[in-house]
Amino acid sequence: MSRSSLTKLLVVLLLVSSGQTYGRAESKTANESQTATGYVFYDANNNRQRDAGEQGLACVRVSNGREVVCTDENGLYQLPVTDDTILFVIKPQGWRTPLSKNLTPEFYYIHKPNGSPKSKYAGVKPTGPLPASVDFPLYPQKEPAEFRAIFFGDPQPRDQKEIDYIAHDVIEDLIGTDASFGVTLGDILFNDLSLFQSQARGIALLGIPWYNVIGNHDINFDAPNDKLSDETFEREYGPAYYSFDYGTVHFITLDDVEWTVSEKDKKGKYEGGLGKEQMEFIRNDLKQIPEDQLVVLMMHIPLVNVNDRQELYRLIEKRPFCMSISGHTHHHEHRFITKADGWRGPKPHHHIINVTVCGSWWSGTPDERGIPHTVMADGAPNGYSIIRFDGKEYNLDFRAAGRSEKYQMNIMVPEEVAANQLVETDVIVNVFNGSERSKVAMLIGAVGTWVPMEFRPGIDPGFKKLSETENSVKDKKYRSMPNAKKSTHLWHAKLPAGLKPGTHLLRVRTVEMDGDKHQSGRVIRVVPARPDEKTTATGVTEK
């Protein structure tokens, strides 16, 4: 070995031994685990800095995405980190975290000394060395046992024009809401990740904290693996999975979008999955949640389409108070997960596939505002839901965009029916928030007996006719609608015999699984008998 080579080797050894790095030794040292230390504290002067005399908060949970620890009596915690770790505080009941200018909660610290790798949409800038103390400020707030939260499924705007649709179709009607916070259940955008800020600014007009779930259209498609697919989302919103308490409810936000790239052709695809690291977090998180506390799992891809859901089932199926909610499929449905899907709990698990803000991807003819009607393929309108939480109980209200809150069903029956065709004429009702546990009945006239309707999932004939008619238009200036898909909230009956010619009011009422009651009506005309005719619910006359 030459004298110069020996000198370089001695320099490297000295740098490594003193905690510095040189050449390739830098990469090795950066990937080694370090210990992060910090405090969770009451930020009395609201400057986001831990000043002398500010109280540390005991028994607050902090996580590195795997382990979950509680602060000591002084508010101190310690957690291992690597050069790709997001530390976050699990917001406790009665406290809030800082909020960004767009009212998204800032409950995390990203530790990426080298930043995110280069991609089409930028990720996190280099954060530099681990701070001596990673502290989390909190602020006291009142959190009643009963509160409401807003849930958006798939707003999914392609561009600024569709962000404006959201503003006019949904946001404007929600201004002044009394909800405590809101959640977007993934597909915040439709692939163009440069629009995160614009979308957030519109939602911020509601004036409430807004949490976000990552969807398959919110990831970096040029990422070589799942770990790096969330970099832009992390820059905007922090960790892709986390948890928090509000009132007496524990919320867990999951990242169930797994991105894989084929080694053969380098093509990427997504599928439903959670992964070992996230599952470790869920396990450690739930260990500290009492079994009699309501747990709400929020995700993008429906739970029944998550590959490793059985492991998650084992963690939640013995909890008497647990529900989950997702988006992704662009229809509204109440699923009850049973042993047929491997569930071993004493009662079925309630999973809600939430109505989407964009409906059927902003398709269909525009209304007088220039906004597509975008009815979903199950026949329900686009919109959002509001869930009322009260201790261990919850109650979901369906809200159709741009409509009265009373608009809860679509009654399909012909405008005109011949008197001799009454008992052969279908009445079909799409109860948008209905489920197999709903009770639906109809009545014609002011008095009489309410007749139970038959629960019969299937294709909504009104939507089928609408989509076929609109899609057949040549050189149309609007986006084509999807094909009709099975609706899980349809009820059928026949008109009663004996109605005299004239104008009648047909009323339909529903009692939902949570006890909510809704009623609507439709005017029909009965005309004198016509031989050899039959009229369907959508008004088609057959001879």
Coordinates of C-alpha atoms in Angstrom, one line a residue:
M1 CA 0.0 0.0 0.0
S2 CA 1.4 3.4 -0.9
R3 CA 1.9 6.2 1.6
S4 CA -1.0 8.3 0.1
S5 CA -3.4 5.3 0.2
L6 CA -2.5 4.6 3.8
T7 CA -3.1 8.3 4.7
K8 CA -6.6 8.2 3.1
L9 CA -7.5 5.0 5.0
L10 CA -6.4 6.6 8.3
V11 CA -8.6 9.7 7.6
V12 CA -11.6 7.5 6.8
L13 CA -11.1 5.6 10.1
L14 CA -10.8 8.8 12.1
L15 CA -13.9 10.3 10.5
V16 CA -16.0 7.1 11.1
S17 CA -14.8 6.8 14.7
S18 CA -15.8 10.5 15.4
G19 CA -19.3 10.0 14.0
Q20 CA -18.6 11.6 10.7
T21 CA -18.7 9.9 7.3
Y22 CA -16.7 9.7 4.2
G23 CA -17.5 8.3 0.8
R24 CA -19.5 5.0 0.9
A25 CA -19.3 4.9 4.7
E26 CA -21.9 7.8 4.6
S27 CA -24.6 5.6 3.2
K28 CA -24.0 2.8 5.7
T29 CA -24.1 5.2 8.7
A30 CA -27.2 7.0 7.5
N31 CA -29.2 3.7 7.3
E32 CA -28.3 2.7 10.9
S33 CA -31.0 3.2 13.5
Q34 CA -30.8 6.3 15.7
T35 CA -32.9 7.2 18.7
A36 CA -35.2 10.2 18.4
T37 CA -36.0 12.0 21.7
G38 CA -38.6 14.7 22.2
Y39 CA -41.5 16.0 24.2
V40 CA -45.2 16.3 23.7
F41 CA -46.2 19.6 25.4
Y42 CA -48.9 22.2 25.9
D43 CA -48.0 25.1 23.7
A44 CA -49.4 27.8 25.9
N45 CA -48.2 30.7 23.8
N46 CA -49.1 29.1 20.5
N47 CA -45.6 29.5 18.9
R48 CA -45.0 25.8 18.2
Q49 CA -41.8 25.9 20.2
R50 CA -41.3 24.3 23.6
D51 CA -40.4 27.2 25.9
A52 CA -39.3 27.2 29.5
G53 CA -42.1 26.4 31.8
E54 CA -44.4 24.9 29.2
Q55 CA -46.0 21.7 30.5
G56 CA -45.0 18.3 29.2
L57 CA -48.0 16.0 28.7
A58 CA -47.9 12.6 30.2
C59 CA -49.4 9.4 28.7
V60 CA -49.6 10.7 25.1
R61 CA -48.8 8.1 22.4
V62 CA -46.1 8.7 19.8
S63 CA -45.2 6.4 16.9
N64 CA -42.5 5.9 14.3
G65 CA -44.9 3.9 12.1
R66 CA -44.1 0.7 13.9
E67 CA -43.7 1.1 17.6
V68 CA -46.1 3.1 19.7
V69 CA -44.8 4.5 23.0
C70 CA -46.4 6.7 25.7
T71 CA -44.7 9.8 27.1
D72 CA -43.5 9.8 30.7
E73 CA -44.7 12.2 33.4
N74 CA -42.6 15.0 31.9
G75 CA -44.0 14.4 28.3
L76 CA -40.8 12.7 27.2
Y77 CA -40.6 9.9 24.6
Q78 CA -37.9 8.0 22.8
L79 CA -38.2 6.0 19.5
P80 CA -35.8 4.4 17.0
V81 CA -35.6 6.0 13.6
T82 CA -33.9 5.4 10.3
D83 CA -33.1 7.8 7.5
D84 CA -36.7 7.2 6.2
T85 CA -39.0 7.6 9.2
I86 CA -42.0 9.8 10.0
L87 CA -42.6 10.4 13.7
F88 CA -46.1 11.3 14.7
V89 CA -48.1 12.1 17.8
I90 CA -51.4 10.2 18.2
K91 CA -53.8 13.1 19.0
P92 CA -55.4 12.4 22.4
Q93 CA -59.0 13.2 23.4
G94 CA -59.4 16.8 24.4
W95 CA -56.4 18.2 22.5
R96 CA -55.7 19.3 18.9
T97 CA -52.5 19.4 16.9
P98 CA -51.3 22.5 14.9
L99 CA -53.0 23.0 11.6
S100 CA -51.6 24.0 8.2
K101 CA -52.8 27.1 6.4
N102 CA -55.2 24.7 4.6
L103 CA -56.4 23.2 8.0
T104 CA -54.7 19.9 7.5
P105 CA -53.4 18.5 10.8
E106 CA -49.6 18.8 11.3
F107 CA -49.0 16.0 13.8
Y108 CA -45.8 14.6 12.4
Y109 CA -42.1 15.2 11.8
I110 CA -40.5 13.7 8.7
H111 CA -36.9 12.5 9.0
K112 CA -35.4 12.1 5.6
P113 CA -31.9 13.4 5.8
N114 CA -31.4 12.9 2.0
G115 CA -34.9 13.8 1.0
S116 CA -37.1 11.9 -1.5
P117 CA -35.7 10.5 -4.7
K118 CA -36.4 12.4 -7.9
S119 CA -39.8 11.8 -9.5
K120 CA -42.3 13.5 -11.7
Y121 CA -44.0 15.0 -8.7
A122 CA -41.6 16.3 -6.0
G123 CA -41.4 14.5 -2.6
V124 CA -39.8 15.7 0.6
K125 CA -36.8 18.0 0.6
P126 CA -33.7 16.9 2.6
T127 CA -34.5 17.3 6.3
G128 CA -30.9 17.2 7.4
P129 CA -29.6 15.6 10.7
L130 CA -32.0 14.4 13.3
P131 CA -32.8 17.3 15.7
A132 CA -31.7 17.0 19.3
S133 CA -35.4 17.1 20.3
V134 CA -38.4 16.3 18.1
D135 CA -41.2 18.0 19.9
F136 CA -45.0 18.0 19.3
P137 CA -47.1 20.9 20.5
L138 CA -50.8 20.3 21.4
Y139 CA -53.6 22.7 22.3
P140 CA -56.6 22.0 24.5
Q141 CA -60.1 21.8 22.9
K142 CA -63.6 20.7 23.9
E143 CA -64.6 17.4 22.4
P144 CA -68.1 16.2 23.3
A145 CA -69.0 12.6 23.3
E146 CA -71.5 13.3 20.5
F147 CA -70.1 14.9 17.4
R148 CA -70.3 14.7 13.6
A149 CA -67.7 14.2 10.9
I150 CA -67.9 14.6 7.1
F151 CA -66.6 11.8 4.8
F152 CA -65.7 12.5 1.2
G153 CA -65.2 9.5 -1.1
D154 CA -63.1 10.0 -4.2
P155 CA -63.3 13.7 -5.1
Q156 CA -60.9 12.7 -7.9
P157 CA -60.6 15.9 -10.0
R158 CA -58.5 15.7 -13.1
D159 CA -57.8 19.4 -13.3
Q160 CA -58.7 22.8 -11.9
K161 CA -62.0 22.8 -13.7
E162 CA -63.1 19.7 -11.8
I163 CA -61.8 21.2 -8.5
D164 CA -64.2 24.0 -9.3
Y165 CA -67.0 21.4 -9.7
I166 CA -66.3 20.2 -6.2
A167 CA -66.4 23.8 -4.8
H168 CA -69.8 24.5 -6.4
D169 CA -71.4 21.1 -6.1
V170 CA -70.4 20.2 -2.5
I171 CA -68.3 22.8 -0.6
E172 CA -70.6 25.7 -1.0
D173 CA -73.5 23.8 0.6
L174 CA -71.3 22.7 3.5
I175 CA -70.1 26.2 4.5
G176 CA -71.1 26.7 8.1
T177 CA -71.1 23.0 9.0
D178 CA -71.1 22.0 12.6
A179 CA -69.0 18.9 11.9
S180 CA -65.9 18.6 14.1
F181 CA -63.6 17.5 11.2
G182 CA -63.7 15.9 7.8
V183 CA -61.9 13.1 6.0
T184 CA -61.2 12.4 2.3
L185 CA -61.2 8.6 1.8
G186 CA -58.6 8.5 -0.9
D187 CA -58.4 9.5 -4.5
I188 CA -58.0 13.1 -3.4
L189 CA -56.9 13.7 -7.0
F190 CA -56.9 11.9 -10.3
N191 CA -53.1 11.4 -10.9
D192 CA -52.1 15.0 -11.2
L193 CA -50.4 15.4 -7.9
S194 CA -49.5 19.1 -8.5
L195 CA -53.1 19.9 -7.6
F196 CA -52.9 18.8 -3.9
Q197 CA -52.7 22.4 -2.7
S198 CA -55.5 23.8 -4.9
Q199 CA -57.8 21.0 -3.8
A200 CA -56.9 21.6 -0.1
R201 CA -57.6 25.3 -0.4
G202 CA -61.1 24.7 -1.4
I203 CA -61.9 22.3 1.4
A204 CA -60.3 24.6 3.9
L205 CA -63.2 27.1 3.3
L206 CA -65.2 24.7 5.5
G207 CA -63.1 25.9 8.5
I208 CA -62.6 22.5 10.1
P209 CA -59.6 20.2 10.4
W210 CA -59.4 17.9 7.4
Y211 CA -57.7 14.5 7.4
N212 CA -56.7 12.6 4.3
V213 CA -56.4 8.9 3.3
I214 CA -54.1 8.0 0.4
G215 CA -55.8 6.5 -2.7
N216 CA -54.5 4.7 -5.8
H217 CA -54.7 7.9 -7.8
D218 CA -52.6 9.8 -5.1
I219 CA -49.4 7.9 -5.5
N220 CA -46.3 8.4 -7.6
F221 CA -46.6 6.1 -10.6
D222 CA -42.9 6.4 -11.5
A223 CA -41.9 5.0 -8.1
P224 CA -39.9 1.7 -8.3
N225 CA -41.7 0.2 -5.2
D226 CA -44.5 0.8 -2.7
K227 CA -42.2 2.4 -0.1
L228 CA -41.4 5.3 -2.5
S229 CA -44.9 5.7 -4.0
D230 CA -46.1 7.8 -1.2
E231 CA -43.4 10.5 -1.3
T232 CA -45.6 13.4 -2.7
F233 CA -48.5 12.5 -0.4
E234 CA -46.1 12.6 2.6
R235 CA -44.8 16.0 1.5
E236 CA -48.3 17.3 1.6
Y237 CA -50.0 15.4 4.5
G238 CA -47.4 13.4 6.4
P239 CA -47.6 9.7 7.1
A240 CA -49.9 7.6 4.9
Y241 CA -51.1 5.7 7.9
Y242 CA -51.7 7.0 11.4
S243 CA -54.3 7.3 14.2
F244 CA -56.0 9.8 16.4
D245 CA -58.7 10.2 19.1
Y246 CA -61.6 12.5 18.9
G247 CA -64.2 12.4 21.7
T248 CA -64.4 8.8 22.9
V249 CA -63.7 7.4 19.4
H250 CA -60.4 6.1 18.1
F251 CA -59.8 6.6 14.4
I252 CA -57.1 4.6 12.4
T253 CA -56.2 5.9 8.9
L254 CA -54.8 3.1 6.8
D255 CA -52.8 3.0 3.6
D256 CA -54.2 -0.1 1.8
V257 CA -52.8 0.7 -1.6
E258 CA -49.8 -1.5 -2.4
W259 CA -47.7 -0.5 -5.5
T260 CA -45.6 -3.1 -7.2
V261 CA -43.3 -2.9 -10.2
S262 CA -42.6 -5.9 -12.4
E263 CA -38.9 -6.7 -12.7
K264 CA -39.5 -8.1 -16.1
D265 CA -41.3 -5.2 -17.9
K266 CA -40.9 -2.5 -15.2
K267 CA -44.7 -1.9 -15.4
G268 CA -46.4 -0.9 -12.1
K269 CA -49.7 -1.9 -10.7
Y270 CA -51.6 -1.4 -7.5
E271 CA -53.6 -3.8 -5.3
G272 CA -55.2 -3.8 -1.9
G273 CA -52.8 -4.6 0.9
L274 CA -51.4 -3.3 4.2
G275 CA -47.9 -4.8 4.6
K276 CA -46.0 -6.1 7.6
E277 CA -44.7 -2.7 8.8
Q278 CA -48.2 -1.1 8.9
M279 CA -49.7 -4.2 10.4
E280 CA -47.1 -3.9 13.2
F281 CA -48.3 -0.4 13.8
I282 CA -52.0 -1.4 13.9
R283 CA -51.2 -4.2 16.3
N284 CA -49.2 -1.9 18.7
D285 CA -51.8 0.9 18.4
L286 CA -54.8 -1.3 19.2
K287 CA -53.0 -2.8 22.2
Q288 CA -53.4 0.6 24.0
I289 CA -57.1 1.0 23.0
P290 CA -59.7 -0.4 25.5
E291 CA -61.9 -3.1 24.0
D292 CA -65.0 -1.1 24.9
Q293 CA -63.9 1.9 22.9
L294 CA -65.3 2.5 19.4
V295 CA -62.6 2.0 16.7
V296 CA -63.2 3.4 13.2
L297 CA -60.9 2.2 10.4
M298 CA -60.6 4.5 7.4
M299 CA -59.2 3.3 4.1
H300 CA -59.5 3.7 0.4
I301 CA -59.8 0.2 -1.1
P302 CA -62.8 -1.6 0.5
L303 CA -61.7 -4.0 3.2
V304 CA -63.0 -7.1 1.4
N305 CA -60.5 -6.4 -1.4
V306 CA -57.4 -6.1 0.8
N307 CA -55.1 -9.1 0.3
D308 CA -53.9 -9.4 3.9
R309 CA -57.2 -8.6 5.5
Q310 CA -57.4 -11.8 7.5
E311 CA -54.5 -10.7 9.7
L312 CA -56.4 -7.4 10.3
Y313 CA -59.6 -9.4 11.0
R314 CA -57.8 -11.2 13.8
L315 CA -57.0 -7.9 15.4
I316 CA -60.5 -6.4 15.4
E317 CA -63.0 -9.2 15.2
K318 CA -63.3 -9.6 19.0
R319 CA -63.9 -5.9 19.5
P320 CA -67.6 -5.3 20.1
F321 CA -67.4 -1.8 18.8
C322 CA -65.6 -1.5 15.5
M323 CA -66.6 -0.3 12.0
S324 CA -64.7 0.6 8.8
I325 CA -65.3 2.9 5.9
S326 CA -63.7 3.2 2.4
G327 CA -64.3 4.6 -1.1
H328 CA -62.7 3.5 -4.4
T329 CA -65.6 1.7 -6.2
H330 CA -67.8 4.7 -6.9
H331 CA -71.0 3.3 -5.4
H332 CA -72.6 3.4 -2.0
E333 CA -73.0 0.2 0.0
H334 CA -73.3 -1.2 3.5
R335 CA -71.3 -4.5 3.6
F336 CA -71.6 -6.9 6.5
I337 CA -68.5 -9.1 6.6
T338 CA -69.2 -12.6 7.8
K339 CA -67.6 -16.0 8.1
A340 CA -68.0 -16.4 4.4
D341 CA -65.1 -14.0 4.1
G342 CA -63.1 -15.6 6.9
W343 CA -64.5 -13.4 9.6
R344 CA -64.5 -15.1 13.0
G345 CA -66.1 -12.5 15.2
P346 CA -69.4 -13.1 17.1
K347 CA -71.3 -10.7 14.8
P348 CA -70.7 -9.4 11.3
H349 CA -68.4 -6.5 10.8
H350 CA -70.0 -3.4 9.3
H351 CA -68.0 -1.9 6.4
I352 CA -69.3 1.2 4.5
I353 CA -68.3 1.8 0.9
N354 CA -68.9 5.6 0.9
V355 CA -70.7 7.6 -1.8
T356 CA -68.2 9.5 -3.9
V357 CA -68.0 13.3 -4.4
C358 CA -67.1 12.8 -8.1
G359 CA -69.9 10.2 -8.6
S360 CA -69.1 8.5 -11.8
W361 CA -65.9 10.5 -12.5
W362 CA -67.7 13.8 -13.3
S363 CA -69.6 12.2 -16.3
G364 CA -72.9 12.8 -17.9
T365 CA -74.7 15.9 -19.2
P366 CA -74.0 19.2 -17.4
D367 CA -76.7 20.9 -15.5
E368 CA -77.6 24.6 -15.6
R369 CA -74.4 25.3 -13.5
G370 CA -72.3 23.5 -16.1
I371 CA -71.6 20.6 -13.7
P372 CA -72.2 17.0 -14.9
H373 CA -74.9 15.2 -13.1
T374 CA -72.4 12.3 -12.6
V375 CA -74.9 9.8 -11.1
M376 CA -73.1 6.7 -9.8
A377 CA -73.5 3.4 -11.6
D378 CA -75.7 2.0 -8.8
G379 CA -78.2 4.7 -9.4
A380 CA -77.3 6.8 -6.4
P381 CA -76.3 10.5 -6.8
N382 CA -72.9 11.8 -6.2
G383 CA -72.3 13.3 -2.7
Y384 CA -70.9 12.7 0.7
S385 CA -71.8 11.3 4.1
I386 CA -72.0 12.7 7.6
I387 CA -71.5 10.3 10.5
R388 CA -72.8 11.2 13.9
F389 CA -70.8 9.6 16.7
D390 CA -72.1 9.2 20.2
G391 CA -70.0 7.2 22.6
K392 CA -70.0 3.7 21.1
E393 CA -72.8 4.4 18.6
Y394 CA -72.7 5.9 15.1
N395 CA -75.2 6.9 12.5
L396 CA -74.5 7.6 8.8
D397 CA -76.5 10.2 6.9
F398 CA -76.3 10.2 3.1
R399 CA -76.1 13.6 1.4
A400 CA -76.7 14.1 -2.3
A401 CA -74.6 16.9 -3.8
G402 CA -76.6 20.0 -4.7
R403 CA -79.8 18.6 -3.3
S404 CA -82.0 18.9 -0.2
E405 CA -81.0 16.6 2.7
K406 CA -84.5 15.1 2.2
Y407 CA -83.5 13.6 -1.1
Q408 CA -82.9 10.1 0.0
M409 CA -84.5 7.9 -2.6
N410 CA -85.6 7.7 -6.3
I411 CA -89.0 6.2 -6.9
M412 CA -89.4 4.7 -10.3
V413 CA -92.9 4.2 -11.6
P414 CA -94.6 5.2 -14.9
E415 CA -96.2 8.6 -15.1
E416 CA -99.4 7.0 -16.5
V417 CA -100.8 3.5 -15.9
A418 CA -103.9 2.0 -17.4
A419 CA -106.4 0.8 -14.8
N420 CA -106.3 -2.8 -16.1
Q421 CA -102.5 -2.9 -15.9
L422 CA -102.0 -1.8 -12.2
V423 CA -101.1 -5.2 -10.7
E424 CA -98.6 -5.8 -13.5
T425 CA -96.8 -2.5 -13.1
D426 CA -93.5 -2.3 -11.2
V427 CA -92.6 0.2 -8.5
I428 CA -88.9 0.2 -8.0
V429 CA -87.3 2.3 -5.3
N430 CA -83.6 3.1 -5.0
V431 CA -83.0 4.0 -1.3
F432 CA -79.5 5.5 -1.5
N433 CA -78.4 4.7 2.0
G434 CA -80.4 1.5 2.2
S435 CA -79.1 -1.9 3.1
E436 CA -80.3 -5.5 3.7
R437 CA -81.3 -4.3 7.1
S438 CA -83.6 -1.5 5.9
K439 CA -87.4 -1.7 6.0
V440 CA -89.1 -0.1 3.1
A441 CA -92.9 0.2 2.5
M442 CA -95.3 2.1 0.2
L443 CA -98.7 3.6 0.4
I444 CA -101.0 5.1 -2.2
G445 CA -103.4 7.8 -1.0
A446 CA -103.8 9.5 2.3
V447 CA -105.1 6.5 4.2
G448 CA -104.7 2.8 4.0
T449 CA -102.1 0.1 4.8
W450 CA -98.4 0.5 4.2
V451 CA -97.3 -2.4 2.0
P452 CA -93.8 -3.9 2.6
M453 CA -91.6 -3.8 -0.5
E454 CA -89.2 -6.6 -1.5
F455 CA -85.5 -6.1 -1.1
R456 CA -84.1 -7.1 -4.5
P457 CA -80.5 -5.9 -5.4
G458 CA -79.8 -5.6 -9.1
I459 CA -79.4 -3.1 -11.9
D460 CA -81.2 0.2 -11.4
P461 CA -83.4 0.5 -14.5
G462 CA -83.5 4.3 -14.3
F463 CA -79.7 4.6 -14.4
K464 CA -79.4 2.0 -17.2
K465 CA -81.8 3.9 -19.4
L466 CA -80.1 7.2 -18.6
S467 CA -76.6 6.0 -19.4
E468 CA -77.6 4.2 -22.6
T469 CA -79.5 7.3 -23.8
E470 CA -76.7 9.8 -23.0
N471 CA -73.9 7.6 -24.3
S472 CA -75.7 7.1 -27.6
V473 CA -75.4 10.8 -28.4
K474 CA -73.0 11.5 -31.2
D475 CA -70.3 14.2 -30.9
K476 CA -71.3 14.8 -27.3
K477 CA -69.4 17.4 -25.3
Y478 CA -69.5 15.5 -22.0
R479 CA -67.8 12.4 -20.6
S480 CA -69.5 9.1 -21.2
M481 CA -71.2 7.4 -18.3
P482 CA -70.2 4.0 -17.0
N483 CA -72.3 0.9 -17.5
A484 CA -74.8 0.2 -14.9
K485 CA -73.6 -2.0 -12.0
K486 CA -75.5 -3.9 -9.3
S487 CA -77.1 -1.8 -6.7
T488 CA -77.5 -3.1 -3.2
H489 CA -80.3 -0.8 -2.2
L490 CA -83.2 -1.5 -4.5
W491 CA -86.8 -2.5 -3.4
H492 CA -89.6 -3.8 -5.6
A493 CA -93.4 -4.0 -5.5
K494 CA -96.4 -3.9 -7.8
L495 CA -99.1 -1.3 -7.9
P496 CA -102.3 -2.3 -6.1
A497 CA -105.5 -3.2 -7.9
G498 CA -108.6 -1.1 -7.7
L499 CA -107.2 2.4 -8.2
K500 CA -109.7 4.6 -9.9
P501 CA -108.7 6.7 -12.9
G502 CA -107.3 10.0 -11.7
T503 CA -104.2 11.5 -10.0
H504 CA -102.7 9.7 -7.0
L505 CA -99.8 10.2 -4.6
L506 CA -97.6 7.2 -4.1
R507 CA -95.6 7.4 -0.9
V508 CA -92.5 5.4 0.1
R509 CA -91.0 5.3 3.6
T510 CA -87.8 3.6 4.8
V511 CA -86.5 2.9 8.3
E512 CA -82.7 2.4 8.1
M513 CA -80.6 0.1 10.2
D514 CA -79.7 2.9 12.6
G515 CA -83.3 3.9 13.1
D516 CA -83.3 6.9 10.7
K517 CA -86.7 7.4 8.9
H518 CA -87.1 8.9 5.5
Q519 CA -90.2 9.4 3.3
S520 CA -90.7 10.6 -0.3
G521 CA -93.5 10.6 -2.8
R522 CA -94.3 10.4 -6.5
V523 CA -97.4 11.5 -8.4
I524 CA -98.9 9.0 -10.8
R525 CA -101.9 9.1 -13.1
V526 CA -104.3 6.2 -13.6
V527 CA -106.2 6.2 -16.9
P528 CA -109.1 4.1 -18.1
A529 CA -108.3 0.5 -19.1
R530 CA -106.4 -0.3 -22.2
P531 CA -106.3 -3.8 -23.5
D532 CA -103.1 -5.8 -24.1
E533 CA -100.6 -3.2 -22.6
K534 CA -98.0 -3.4 -19.9
T535 CA -96.0 -0.5 -18.6
T536 CA -92.6 -0.9 -16.9
A537 CA -91.3 1.2 -14.0
T538 CA -89.3 3.4 -16.4
G539 CA -92.3 4.2 -18.5
V540 CA -91.7 1.8 -21.4
T541 CA -95.0 0.5 -22.8
E542 CA -95.0 -3.2 -24.0
K543 CA -97.7 -4.8 -26.1

